[in-house]
PDB file of C-alpha atoms in Angstrom:
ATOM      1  CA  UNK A   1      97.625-211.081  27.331  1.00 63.00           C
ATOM      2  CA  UNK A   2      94.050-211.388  27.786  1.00 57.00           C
ATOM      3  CA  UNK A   3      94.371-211.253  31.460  1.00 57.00           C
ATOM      4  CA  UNK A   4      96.220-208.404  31.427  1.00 55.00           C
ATOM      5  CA  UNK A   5      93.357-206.510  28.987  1.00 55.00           C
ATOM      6  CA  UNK A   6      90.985-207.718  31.685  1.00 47.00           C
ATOM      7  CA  UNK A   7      92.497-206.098  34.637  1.00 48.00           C
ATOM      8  CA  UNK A   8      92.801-202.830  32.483  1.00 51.00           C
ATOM      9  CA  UNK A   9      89.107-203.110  31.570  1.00 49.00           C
ATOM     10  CA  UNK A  10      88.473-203.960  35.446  1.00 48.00           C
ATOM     11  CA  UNK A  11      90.637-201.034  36.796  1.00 48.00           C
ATOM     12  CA  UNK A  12      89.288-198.228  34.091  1.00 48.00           C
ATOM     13  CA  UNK A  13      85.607-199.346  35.313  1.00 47.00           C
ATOM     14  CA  UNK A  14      86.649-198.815  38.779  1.00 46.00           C
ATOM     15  CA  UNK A  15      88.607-195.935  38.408  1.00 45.00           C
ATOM     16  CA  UNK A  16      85.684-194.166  36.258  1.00 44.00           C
ATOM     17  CA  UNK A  17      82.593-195.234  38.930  1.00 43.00           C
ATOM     18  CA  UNK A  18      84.456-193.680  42.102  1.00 47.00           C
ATOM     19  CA  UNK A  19      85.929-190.740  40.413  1.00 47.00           C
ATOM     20  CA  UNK A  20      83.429-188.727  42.844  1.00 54.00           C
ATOM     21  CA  UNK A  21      80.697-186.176  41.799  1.00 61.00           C
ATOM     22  CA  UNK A  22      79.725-185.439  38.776  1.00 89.00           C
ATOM     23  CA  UNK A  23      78.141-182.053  37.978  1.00 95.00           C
ATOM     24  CA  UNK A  24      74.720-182.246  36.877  1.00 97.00           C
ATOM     25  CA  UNK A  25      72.518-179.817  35.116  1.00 97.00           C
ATOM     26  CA  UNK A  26      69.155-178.798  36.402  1.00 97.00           C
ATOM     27  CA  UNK A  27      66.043-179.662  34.391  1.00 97.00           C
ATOM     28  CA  UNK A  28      65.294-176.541  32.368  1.00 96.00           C
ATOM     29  CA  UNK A  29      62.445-175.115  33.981  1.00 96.00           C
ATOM     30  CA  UNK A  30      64.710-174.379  37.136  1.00 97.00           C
ATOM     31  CA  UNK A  31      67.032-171.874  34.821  1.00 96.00           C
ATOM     32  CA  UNK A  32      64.356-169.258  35.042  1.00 90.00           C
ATOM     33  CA  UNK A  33      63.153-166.263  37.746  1.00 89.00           C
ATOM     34  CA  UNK A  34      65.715-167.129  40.247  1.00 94.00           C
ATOM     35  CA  UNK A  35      63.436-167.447  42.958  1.00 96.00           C
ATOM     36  CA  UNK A  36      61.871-169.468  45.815  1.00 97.00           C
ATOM     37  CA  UNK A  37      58.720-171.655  44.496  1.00 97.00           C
ATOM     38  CA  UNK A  38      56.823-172.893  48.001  1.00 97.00           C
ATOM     39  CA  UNK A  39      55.562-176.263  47.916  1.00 97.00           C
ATOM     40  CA  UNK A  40      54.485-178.541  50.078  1.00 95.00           C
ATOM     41  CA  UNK A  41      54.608-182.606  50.649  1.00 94.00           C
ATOM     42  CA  UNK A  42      51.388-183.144  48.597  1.00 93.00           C
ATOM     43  CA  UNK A  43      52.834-181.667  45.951  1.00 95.00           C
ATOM     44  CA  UNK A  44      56.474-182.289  45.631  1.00 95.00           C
ATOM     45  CA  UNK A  45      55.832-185.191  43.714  1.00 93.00           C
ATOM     46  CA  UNK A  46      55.139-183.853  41.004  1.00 95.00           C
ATOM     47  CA  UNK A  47      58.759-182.833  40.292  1.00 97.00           C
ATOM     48  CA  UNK A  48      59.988-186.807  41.453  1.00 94.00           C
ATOM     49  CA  UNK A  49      61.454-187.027  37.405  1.00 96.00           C
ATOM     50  CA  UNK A  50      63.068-183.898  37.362  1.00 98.00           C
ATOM     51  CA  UNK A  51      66.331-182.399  39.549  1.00 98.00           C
ATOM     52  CA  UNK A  52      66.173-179.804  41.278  1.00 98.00           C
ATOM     53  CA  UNK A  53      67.240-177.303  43.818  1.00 98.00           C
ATOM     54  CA  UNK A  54      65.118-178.231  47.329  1.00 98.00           C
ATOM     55  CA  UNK A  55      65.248-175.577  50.495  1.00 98.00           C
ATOM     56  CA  UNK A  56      63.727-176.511  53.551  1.00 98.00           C
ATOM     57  CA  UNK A  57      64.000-174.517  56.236  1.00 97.00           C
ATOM     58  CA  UNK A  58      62.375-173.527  60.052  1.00 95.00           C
ATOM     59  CA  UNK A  59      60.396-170.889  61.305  1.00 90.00           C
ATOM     60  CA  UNK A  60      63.052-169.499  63.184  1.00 88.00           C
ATOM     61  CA  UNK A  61      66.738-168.508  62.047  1.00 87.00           C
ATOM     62  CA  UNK A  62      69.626-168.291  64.609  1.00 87.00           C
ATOM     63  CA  UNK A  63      72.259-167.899  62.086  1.00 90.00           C
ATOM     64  CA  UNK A  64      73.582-164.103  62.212  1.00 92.00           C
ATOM     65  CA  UNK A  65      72.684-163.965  58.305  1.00 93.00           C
ATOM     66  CA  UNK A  66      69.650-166.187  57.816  1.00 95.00           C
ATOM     67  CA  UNK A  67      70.764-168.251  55.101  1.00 96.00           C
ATOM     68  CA  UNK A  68      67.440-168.042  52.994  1.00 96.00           C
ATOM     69  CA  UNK A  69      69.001-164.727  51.730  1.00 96.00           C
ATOM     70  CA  UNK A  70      72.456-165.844  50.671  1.00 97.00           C
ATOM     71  CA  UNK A  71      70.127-168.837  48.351  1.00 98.00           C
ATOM     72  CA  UNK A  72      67.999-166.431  47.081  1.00 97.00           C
ATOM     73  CA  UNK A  73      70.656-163.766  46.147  1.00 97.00           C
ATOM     74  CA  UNK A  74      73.217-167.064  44.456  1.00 97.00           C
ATOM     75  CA  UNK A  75      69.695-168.190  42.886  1.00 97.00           C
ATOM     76  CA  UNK A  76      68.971-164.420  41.452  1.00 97.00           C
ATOM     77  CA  UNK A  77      72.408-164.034  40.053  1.00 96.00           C
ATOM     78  CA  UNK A  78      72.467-167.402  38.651  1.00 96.00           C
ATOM     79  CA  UNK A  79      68.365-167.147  37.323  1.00 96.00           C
ATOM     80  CA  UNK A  80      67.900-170.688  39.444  1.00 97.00           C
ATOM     81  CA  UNK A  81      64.400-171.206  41.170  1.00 97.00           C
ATOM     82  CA  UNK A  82      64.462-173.320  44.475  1.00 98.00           C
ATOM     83  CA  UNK A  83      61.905-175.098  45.770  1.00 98.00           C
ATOM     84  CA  UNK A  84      61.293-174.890  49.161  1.00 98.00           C
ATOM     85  CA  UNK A  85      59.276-175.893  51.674  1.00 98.00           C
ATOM     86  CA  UNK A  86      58.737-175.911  55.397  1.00 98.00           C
ATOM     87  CA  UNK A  87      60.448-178.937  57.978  1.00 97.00           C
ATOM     88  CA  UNK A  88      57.622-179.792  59.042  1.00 97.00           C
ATOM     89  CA  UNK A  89      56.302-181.004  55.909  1.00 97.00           C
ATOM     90  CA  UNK A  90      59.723-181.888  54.646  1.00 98.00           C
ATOM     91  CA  UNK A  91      59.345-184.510  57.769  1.00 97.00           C
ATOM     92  CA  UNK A  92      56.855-185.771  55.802  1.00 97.00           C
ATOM     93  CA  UNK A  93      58.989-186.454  52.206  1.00 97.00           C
ATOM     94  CA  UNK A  94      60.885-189.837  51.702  1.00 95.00           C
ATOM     95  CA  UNK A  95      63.924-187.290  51.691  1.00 97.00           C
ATOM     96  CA  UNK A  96      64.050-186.714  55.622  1.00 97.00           C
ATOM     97  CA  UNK A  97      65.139-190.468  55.622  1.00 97.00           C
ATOM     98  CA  UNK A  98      68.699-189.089  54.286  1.00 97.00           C
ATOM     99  CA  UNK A  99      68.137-184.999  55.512  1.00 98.00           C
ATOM    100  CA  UNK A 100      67.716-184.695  59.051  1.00 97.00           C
ATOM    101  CA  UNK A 101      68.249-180.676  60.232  1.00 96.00           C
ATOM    102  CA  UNK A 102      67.230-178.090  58.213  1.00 97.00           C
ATOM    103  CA  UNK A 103      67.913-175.855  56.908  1.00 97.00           C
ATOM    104  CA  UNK A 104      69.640-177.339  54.098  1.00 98.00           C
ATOM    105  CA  UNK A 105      69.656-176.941  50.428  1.00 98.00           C
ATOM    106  CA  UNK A 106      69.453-180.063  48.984  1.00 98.00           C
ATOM    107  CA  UNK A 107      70.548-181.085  45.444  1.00 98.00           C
ATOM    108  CA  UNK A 108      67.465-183.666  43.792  1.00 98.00           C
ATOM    109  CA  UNK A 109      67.983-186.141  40.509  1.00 98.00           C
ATOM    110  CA  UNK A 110      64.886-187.775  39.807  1.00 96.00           C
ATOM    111  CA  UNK A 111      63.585-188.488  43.284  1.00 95.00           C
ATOM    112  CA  UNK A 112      66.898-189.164  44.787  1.00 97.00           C
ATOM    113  CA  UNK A 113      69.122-186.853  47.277  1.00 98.00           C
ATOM    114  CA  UNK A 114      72.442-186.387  45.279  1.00 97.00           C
ATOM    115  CA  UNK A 115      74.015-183.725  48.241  1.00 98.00           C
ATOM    116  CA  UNK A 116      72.872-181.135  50.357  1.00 98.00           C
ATOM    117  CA  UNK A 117      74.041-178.840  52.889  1.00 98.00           C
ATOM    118  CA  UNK A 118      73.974-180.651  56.356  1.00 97.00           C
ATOM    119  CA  UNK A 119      73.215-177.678  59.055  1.00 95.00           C
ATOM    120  CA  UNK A 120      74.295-179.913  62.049  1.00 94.00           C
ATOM    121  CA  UNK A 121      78.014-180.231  60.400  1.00 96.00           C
ATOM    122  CA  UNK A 122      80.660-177.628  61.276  1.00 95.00           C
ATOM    123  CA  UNK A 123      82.176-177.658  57.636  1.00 96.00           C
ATOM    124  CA  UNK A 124      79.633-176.406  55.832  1.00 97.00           C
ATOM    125  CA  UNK A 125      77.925-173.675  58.369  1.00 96.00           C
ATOM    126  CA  UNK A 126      80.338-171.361  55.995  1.00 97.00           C
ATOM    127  CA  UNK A 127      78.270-171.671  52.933  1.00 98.00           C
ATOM    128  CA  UNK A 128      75.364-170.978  55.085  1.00 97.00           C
ATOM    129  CA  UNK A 129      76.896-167.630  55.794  1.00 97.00           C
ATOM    130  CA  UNK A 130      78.623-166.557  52.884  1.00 98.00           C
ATOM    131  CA  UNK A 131      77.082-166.200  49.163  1.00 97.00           C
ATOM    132  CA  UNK A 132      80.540-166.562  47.268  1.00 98.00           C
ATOM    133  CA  UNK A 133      81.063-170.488  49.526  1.00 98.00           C
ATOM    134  CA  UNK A 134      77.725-171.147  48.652  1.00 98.00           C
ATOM    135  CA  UNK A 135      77.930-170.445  45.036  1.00 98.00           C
ATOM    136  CA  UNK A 136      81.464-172.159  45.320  1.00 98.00           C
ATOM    137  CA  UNK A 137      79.606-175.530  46.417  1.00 98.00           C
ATOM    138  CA  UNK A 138      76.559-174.930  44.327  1.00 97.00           C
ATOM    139  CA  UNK A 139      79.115-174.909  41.123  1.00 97.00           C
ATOM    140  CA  UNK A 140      80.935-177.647  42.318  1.00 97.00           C
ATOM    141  CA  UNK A 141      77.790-180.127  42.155  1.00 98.00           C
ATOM    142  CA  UNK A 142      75.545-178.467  39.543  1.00 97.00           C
ATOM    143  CA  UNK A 143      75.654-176.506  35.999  1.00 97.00           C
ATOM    144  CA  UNK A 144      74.659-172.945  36.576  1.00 93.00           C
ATOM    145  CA  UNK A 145      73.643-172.010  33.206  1.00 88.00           C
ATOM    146  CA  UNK A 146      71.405-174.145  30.751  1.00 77.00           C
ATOM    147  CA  UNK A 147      72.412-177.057  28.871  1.00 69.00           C
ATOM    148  CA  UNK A 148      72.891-175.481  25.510  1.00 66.00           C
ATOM    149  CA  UNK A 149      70.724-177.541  22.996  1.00 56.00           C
ATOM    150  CA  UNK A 150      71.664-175.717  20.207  1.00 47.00           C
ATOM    151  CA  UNK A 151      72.207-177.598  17.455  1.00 48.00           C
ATOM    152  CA  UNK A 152      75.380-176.474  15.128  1.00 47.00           C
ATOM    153  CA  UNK A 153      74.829-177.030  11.173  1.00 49.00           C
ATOM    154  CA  UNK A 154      77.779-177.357   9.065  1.00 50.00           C
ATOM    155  CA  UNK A 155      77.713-176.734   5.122  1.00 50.00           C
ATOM    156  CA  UNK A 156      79.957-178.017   2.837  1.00 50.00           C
ATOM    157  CA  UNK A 157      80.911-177.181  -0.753  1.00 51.00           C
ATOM    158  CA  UNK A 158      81.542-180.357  -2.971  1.00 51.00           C
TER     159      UNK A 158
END
């Protein structure tokens, strides 16, 4: 009997740690202008124990809809402010260890790359190109409204 509430314990951890992504909710101060906020590698880390939205991009675009436009319109619609900065200084983060082509969008929890939008793969030039994929992949991954921290009182008569 024991063994068998073992192997349930064993299989319900296992089944609950690879159950894939988890949505995660931005820290608060990224629910605001929906906008672009430039930084740079100096001063990135001041944001390493928050999670963000991170856009790096090049100087150039060959995309036939540079993608900086579908963000920015999602990010409006949704009041979510992106950082972004530059490749070349993105070279410089410890997040062009995971990120290698930009642009990307990439998805930040305290300091550590959660998912982002890989411009060298064929699967996900789409969301580069098309606000409603984007948004789509965006919503998948992250909350696009506040965490409510309402707190709800309840009176009783006795």
């Amino acid at each position: 009997m024991l063994k068998k509430i073992l192997l349930f314990v064993v299989c319900m951890c296992l089944l609950t740690s690879c159950s894939g992504n988890k949505k995660i909710y931005l820290s608060n101060e990224f629910y605001s202008e929906g906008n672009f906020k430039e930084i740079n590698n100096d001063s990135i880390n001041q944001y390493n124990n928050k999670t963000y939205l991170l856009f790096t991009y090049n100087n150039y675009c060959s995309l036939p809809i540079p993608c900086d436009k579908i963000f920015l319109e999602v990010a409006k619609k949704n009041n979510i402010s992106i950082l972004s900065m530059p490749f070349s200084e993105f070279k410089k983060t410890v997040f062009y260890d995971t990120v290698k082509y930009a642009p990307s969008i990439i998805i930040v929890d305290e300091g550590k790359v959660i998912k982002y939008l890989d411009a060298n793969k064929d699967e996900d030039l789409e969301k580069y190109q098309d606000v409603d994929k984007f948004e789509k992949w965006l919503n998948e991954n992250i909350y696009l409204k506040k965490k409510n921290n309402h707190k709800v009182w309840l009176f009783f008569n006795l």
